Phi, psi and omega in degrees: 000314184294316179300318180299310176304320181294321180291323177291324177298310183301318179298324181287326175292318172300320179296329177295323177291314182291329184267329180081003182298135180066014180295150179219024177201142185241133176237128182239145175206116180060227183277358190262143180228133182231135175258113188236184187240119181306321176299332182266318185281310189284339178290340183253358182218119176297330183293313180291330175301309180294316179302320182291314184294325186246022178291146183226165176061229184298320181297319178296319183289325184259359175067044184233155174235132183245136182238075188285343188264357189260160177286121182307319182294320178293322175297319177300317175294324180294320179290326175304316182295321176307321186264338183242343181077015181209169170209154184283138000283143187282151170296142179289152179297136180305134175269110183303332183293345181270004181250148175276191184291337185268002178087013180258153183299139180279144176284135178248016179228161176286138176296137175253144180295145179102349185242144186266331175059034182274091184247140356290141186253136175236135182298142170261157182306125180071002175051065185290153172289140358270011190301330183288342186274073183289303183197170181298339181268347184209126172243135178271114174226154174305323182287320190273318183245355183061023180059034184250003182295124176233120181052043182285135179231125183276121182294328181288337181266334190236354183054056186295155187297123183294159182285157171281159177095189183248193187292341181303337185289342180303309180294326179298314181293325177295320180291322176295320176300318179299317180288324176301322179281326184292320183253014172055061175240092189298319182293328174289323175306310180296320179296315180295322177296319178295315183289326176297317177298312180297319181291327176291323179296326181272333187231033178299330185261043179231160179290340180292331181306307179299320181298312181291327177291324173299320185288319181298322183284327184270345182263000179223148175294158175303332182286345179272109188266354189308297182276334175300322179296317178297319180292318176301312184293320182293315182285327174299316181295325179246073190290350174288355170302334182289357172263357182271120186307320182293330177286322177304308177307316183294315180293324175289332180279335181232086185293343178292324179290319179301317175298318182295324178291315180298315182297316180298316175303320182294322180292314185283321184255336187252354179076016178298131178293140176298151179291138180254133179290125178262155178288133178273000000 
Protein backbone atom coordinates (compact mmCIF):
# COMPACT_ATOMS: atom_id res chain seq x y z
CA UNK A 1 0.00 0.00 0.00
CA UNK A 2 2.81 2.42 0.92
CA UNK A 3 4.65 1.67 -2.33
CA UNK A 4 1.50 2.25 -4.32
CA UNK A 5 0.89 5.60 -2.63
CA UNK A 6 4.50 6.60 -3.29
CA UNK A 7 4.22 5.63 -6.94
CA UNK A 8 0.99 7.60 -7.31
CA UNK A 9 2.59 10.66 -5.71
CA UNK A 10 5.61 10.40 -8.01
CA UNK A 11 3.29 10.05 -10.97
CA UNK A 12 1.44 13.23 -10.03
CA UNK A 13 4.70 15.18 -9.77
CA UNK A 14 5.81 13.90 -13.18
CA UNK A 15 2.42 14.87 -14.61
CA UNK A 16 2.92 18.45 -13.42
CA UNK A 17 6.03 18.70 -15.57
CA UNK A 18 4.39 17.27 -18.67
CA UNK A 19 1.21 19.33 -18.31
CA UNK A 20 2.65 22.58 -16.95
CA UNK A 21 -0.39 22.89 -14.70
CA UNK A 22 0.03 25.40 -11.84
CA UNK A 23 3.44 26.44 -13.26
CA UNK A 24 4.92 29.77 -12.19
CA UNK A 25 8.28 29.84 -13.98
CA UNK A 26 9.42 29.52 -17.59
CA UNK A 27 12.80 28.12 -18.63
CA UNK A 28 13.99 28.37 -22.22
CA UNK A 29 16.97 26.74 -23.91
CA UNK A 30 17.44 26.88 -27.65
CA UNK A 31 14.11 26.08 -29.32
CA UNK A 32 12.65 24.54 -26.15
CA UNK A 33 10.43 26.24 -23.58
CA UNK A 34 9.41 24.63 -20.30
CA UNK A 35 6.75 25.77 -17.87
CA UNK A 36 7.93 24.60 -14.46
CA UNK A 37 7.33 25.14 -10.76
CA UNK A 38 9.57 27.27 -8.54
CA UNK A 39 8.94 25.06 -5.51
CA UNK A 40 10.38 22.07 -7.35
CA UNK A 41 13.16 23.63 -9.41
CA UNK A 42 14.44 26.37 -7.12
CA UNK A 43 14.44 24.16 -4.04
CA UNK A 44 16.99 21.85 -5.70
CA UNK A 45 19.32 24.40 -7.28
CA UNK A 46 20.85 27.51 -5.73
CA UNK A 47 21.45 28.87 -9.24
CA UNK A 48 17.78 28.83 -10.20
CA UNK A 49 16.81 30.10 -6.78
CA UNK A 50 19.09 33.12 -7.14
CA UNK A 51 18.16 33.65 -10.79
CA UNK A 52 14.49 33.77 -9.87
CA UNK A 53 15.03 36.02 -6.87
CA UNK A 54 17.20 38.55 -8.69
CA UNK A 55 15.74 38.49 -12.20
CA UNK A 56 15.35 41.92 -13.79
CA UNK A 57 13.85 43.48 -16.88
CA UNK A 58 12.05 41.25 -19.34
CA UNK A 59 12.86 38.04 -17.44
CA UNK A 60 11.35 39.46 -14.25
CA UNK A 61 8.21 40.57 -16.07
CA UNK A 62 7.69 37.27 -17.86
CA UNK A 63 8.84 35.07 -15.00
CA UNK A 64 11.45 33.39 -17.17
CA UNK A 65 15.04 32.11 -17.08
CA UNK A 66 17.02 31.76 -20.31
CA UNK A 67 19.87 29.25 -20.73
CA UNK A 68 21.40 30.16 -24.11
CA UNK A 69 24.77 28.46 -23.58
CA UNK A 70 23.59 24.96 -22.66
CA UNK A 71 22.78 21.92 -24.76
CA UNK A 72 18.96 21.72 -25.12
CA UNK A 73 18.85 17.95 -24.68
CA UNK A 74 20.94 18.14 -21.50
CA UNK A 75 18.65 20.83 -20.08
CA UNK A 76 15.64 18.64 -20.83
CA UNK A 77 17.26 15.83 -18.82
CA UNK A 78 18.10 18.29 -16.03
CA UNK A 79 14.45 19.23 -15.71
CA UNK A 80 13.48 15.56 -15.84
CA UNK A 81 15.76 15.02 -12.84
CA UNK A 82 14.10 17.84 -10.91
CA UNK A 83 10.71 16.14 -11.24
CA UNK A 84 11.68 12.46 -11.18
CA UNK A 85 15.01 12.22 -9.35
CA UNK A 86 16.31 10.42 -12.48
CA UNK A 87 17.09 11.09 -16.12
CA UNK A 88 17.25 8.94 -19.25
CA UNK A 89 18.76 6.44 -19.68
CA UNK A 90 17.59 5.23 -16.27
CA UNK A 91 19.65 3.11 -13.92
CA UNK A 92 18.54 -0.53 -13.98
CA UNK A 93 16.56 -1.79 -11.02
CA UNK A 94 18.87 -3.40 -8.44
CA UNK A 95 19.12 -7.17 -8.82
CA UNK A 96 18.70 -8.63 -5.36
CA UNK A 97 20.66 -11.72 -6.38
CA UNK A 98 23.76 -9.48 -6.49
CA UNK A 99 23.46 -8.86 -2.74
CA UNK A 100 24.54 -11.06 0.13
CA UNK A 101 22.43 -11.91 3.17
CA UNK A 102 23.40 -8.62 4.80
CA UNK A 103 22.20 -6.68 1.76
CA UNK A 104 25.71 -5.79 0.58
CA UNK A 105 27.09 -6.37 -2.94
CA UNK A 106 28.56 -9.83 -3.41
CA UNK A 107 32.23 -10.10 -4.27
CA UNK A 108 32.86 -11.77 -7.61
CA UNK A 109 36.65 -11.93 -7.14
CA UNK A 110 38.94 -13.71 -4.71
CA UNK A 111 39.94 -11.62 -1.72
CA UNK A 112 43.52 -10.38 -1.66
CA UNK A 113 45.24 -9.77 1.68
CA UNK A 114 45.46 -6.20 2.90
CA UNK A 115 42.10 -4.98 1.54
CA UNK A 116 38.81 -4.77 3.42
CA UNK A 117 36.38 -4.85 0.43
CA UNK A 118 33.76 -3.04 2.51
CA UNK A 119 31.13 -2.04 -0.07
CA UNK A 120 29.42 0.34 -0.22
CA UNK A 121 32.41 2.30 1.06
CA UNK A 122 32.30 5.86 2.39
CA UNK A 123 35.45 7.81 3.25
CA UNK A 124 36.41 8.37 6.85
CA UNK A 125 38.05 11.67 7.87
CA UNK A 126 41.64 11.81 6.58
CA UNK A 127 41.30 8.25 5.17
CA UNK A 128 43.21 6.56 8.02
CA UNK A 129 45.03 3.26 7.66
CA UNK A 130 43.75 0.62 7.01
CA UNK A 131 40.45 2.25 5.97
CA UNK A 132 41.90 3.59 2.72
CA UNK A 133 42.77 0.06 1.50
CA UNK A 134 39.38 -0.57 -0.10
CA UNK A 135 40.31 -3.02 -2.86
CA UNK A 136 43.10 -3.53 -5.43
CA UNK A 137 41.30 -1.18 -7.82
CA UNK A 138 40.66 1.68 -5.42
CA UNK A 139 42.51 3.24 -2.50
CA UNK A 140 40.97 6.11 -0.55
CA UNK A 141 43.49 8.87 0.03
CA UNK A 142 43.04 12.64 0.24
CA UNK A 143 45.14 12.98 -2.92
CA UNK A 144 43.32 10.33 -4.92
CA UNK A 145 39.65 10.67 -4.06
CA UNK A 146 39.61 13.93 -2.13
CA UNK A 147 37.84 12.16 0.75
CA UNK A 148 34.64 12.38 -1.31
CA UNK A 149 33.82 8.69 -1.79
CA UNK A 150 30.19 8.09 -0.82
CA UNK A 151 28.70 4.60 -1.14
CA UNK A 152 31.49 3.59 -3.52
CA UNK A 153 31.09 0.12 -5.08
CA UNK A 154 33.87 -1.32 -7.23
CA UNK A 155 32.56 -2.70 -10.51
CA UNK A 156 35.56 -4.99 -10.92
CA UNK A 157 34.98 -6.58 -7.51
CA UNK A 158 31.19 -6.84 -7.48
CA UNK A 159 30.09 -6.98 -11.12
CA UNK A 160 27.61 -4.12 -10.67
CA UNK A 161 24.54 -4.12 -12.90
CA UNK A 162 25.49 -2.55 -16.25
CA UNK A 163 23.52 0.47 -17.50
CA UNK A 164 20.71 0.34 -20.02
CA UNK A 165 21.35 1.84 -23.45
CA UNK A 166 24.45 2.12 -25.63
CA UNK A 167 27.83 3.84 -25.50
CA UNK A 168 26.39 7.21 -26.55
CA UNK A 169 25.26 7.71 -22.96
CA UNK A 170 28.88 8.22 -21.86
CA UNK A 171 28.84 11.79 -23.17
CA UNK A 172 25.35 12.36 -21.76
CA UNK A 173 26.49 11.51 -18.24
CA UNK A 174 29.57 13.73 -18.56
CA UNK A 175 27.33 16.60 -19.69
CA UNK A 176 24.90 16.01 -16.82
CA UNK A 177 27.76 16.07 -14.34
CA UNK A 178 28.82 19.40 -15.82
CA UNK A 179 25.30 20.84 -15.44
CA UNK A 180 25.07 19.52 -11.88
CA UNK A 181 28.19 21.47 -10.99
CA UNK A 182 27.19 24.57 -12.96
CA UNK A 183 23.73 24.80 -11.43
CA UNK A 184 24.61 23.36 -8.00
CA UNK A 185 22.41 20.26 -8.05
CA UNK A 186 24.08 17.90 -5.57
CA UNK A 187 21.82 14.91 -6.13
CA UNK A 188 22.32 15.07 -9.88
CA UNK A 189 26.08 15.24 -9.43
CA UNK A 190 26.16 11.94 -7.53
CA UNK A 191 23.75 10.27 -9.96
CA UNK A 192 25.69 11.37 -13.05
CA UNK A 193 28.94 10.16 -11.50
CA UNK A 194 27.41 6.74 -10.74
CA UNK A 195 26.04 6.44 -14.28
CA UNK A 196 29.34 7.57 -15.79
CA UNK A 197 31.14 4.98 -13.67
CA UNK A 198 28.89 2.14 -14.78
CA UNK A 199 29.00 3.27 -18.39
CA UNK A 200 32.79 3.44 -18.44
CA UNK A 201 32.94 -0.09 -17.05
CA UNK A 202 30.61 -1.29 -19.80
CA UNK A 203 31.75 0.82 -22.77
CA UNK A 204 35.45 1.51 -22.15
CA UNK A 205 36.37 -0.24 -25.40
CA UNK A 206 34.40 2.14 -27.65
CA UNK A 207 35.30 5.34 -29.47
CA UNK A 208 32.72 7.19 -27.37
CA UNK A 209 34.85 6.65 -24.25
CA UNK A 210 37.59 9.03 -25.40
CA UNK A 211 35.01 11.61 -26.53
CA UNK A 212 33.25 11.56 -23.16
CA UNK A 213 36.56 11.61 -21.31
CA UNK A 214 37.65 14.75 -23.17
CA UNK A 215 34.38 16.48 -22.29
CA UNK A 216 34.69 15.47 -18.64
CA UNK A 217 38.22 16.84 -18.43
CA UNK A 218 37.61 20.19 -20.15
CA UNK A 219 34.29 20.90 -18.41
CA UNK A 220 35.54 20.48 -14.83
CA UNK A 221 38.53 21.92 -12.95
CA UNK A 222 41.49 19.68 -12.04
CA UNK A 223 40.44 19.94 -8.40
CA UNK A 224 37.18 18.13 -9.21
CA UNK A 225 38.11 14.46 -8.84
CA UNK A 226 34.66 12.97 -9.45
CA UNK A 227 34.85 11.92 -13.10
CA UNK A 228 38.65 12.08 -13.19
CA UNK A 229 38.82 9.31 -10.63
CA UNK A 230 36.51 7.18 -12.78
CA UNK A 231 38.62 7.79 -15.89
CA UNK A 232 41.84 6.95 -14.07
CA UNK A 233 40.37 3.76 -12.65
CA UNK A 234 38.99 2.71 -16.03
CA UNK A 235 42.27 3.22 -17.90
CA UNK A 236 44.26 1.52 -15.15
CA UNK A 237 41.92 -1.47 -15.09
CA UNK A 238 41.98 -1.77 -18.89
CA UNK A 239 45.61 -0.87 -19.45
CA UNK A 240 45.52 -1.87 -23.12
CA UNK A 241 43.71 1.43 -23.66
CA UNK A 242 47.21 2.92 -23.72
CA UNK A 243 47.53 1.43 -27.21
CA UNK A 244 44.46 3.31 -28.46
CA UNK A 245 45.51 6.46 -30.39
CA UNK A 246 42.62 8.58 -29.08
CA UNK A 247 43.53 7.70 -25.49
CA UNK A 248 47.21 8.45 -26.12
CA UNK A 249 46.20 11.87 -27.45
CA UNK A 250 43.93 12.38 -24.45
CA UNK A 251 46.70 11.63 -21.96
CA UNK A 252 49.20 13.91 -23.72
CA UNK A 253 46.65 16.71 -23.70
CA UNK A 254 45.82 16.20 -20.02
CA UNK A 255 49.04 15.39 -18.13
CA UNK A 256 47.20 15.40 -14.79
CA UNK A 257 45.28 12.32 -15.90
CA UNK A 258 48.46 10.76 -17.27
CA UNK A 259 50.14 11.26 -13.90
CA UNK A 260 47.16 9.77 -12.05
CA UNK A 261 47.27 6.65 -14.22
CA UNK A 262 51.04 6.31 -13.74
CA UNK A 263 50.72 6.84 -10.00
CA UNK A 264 47.98 4.24 -9.61
CA UNK A 265 49.96 1.70 -11.62
CA UNK A 266 52.99 2.32 -9.40
CA UNK A 267 50.91 1.86 -6.26
CA UNK A 268 49.16 -1.29 -7.42
CA UNK A 269 52.01 -3.00 -9.25
CA UNK A 270 55.15 -1.42 -7.87
CA UNK A 271 54.22 -1.20 -4.21
CA UNK A 272 54.51 2.58 -4.07
CA UNK A 273 52.93 3.91 -0.89
CA UNK A 274 49.89 6.16 -1.47
CA UNK A 275 50.60 9.83 -0.93
CA UNK A 276 49.57 11.13 2.49
CA UNK A 277 48.03 14.56 2.83
CA UNK A 278 50.27 16.78 4.94
CA UNK A 279 49.16 19.68 7.09
CA UNK A 280 49.94 23.05 5.54
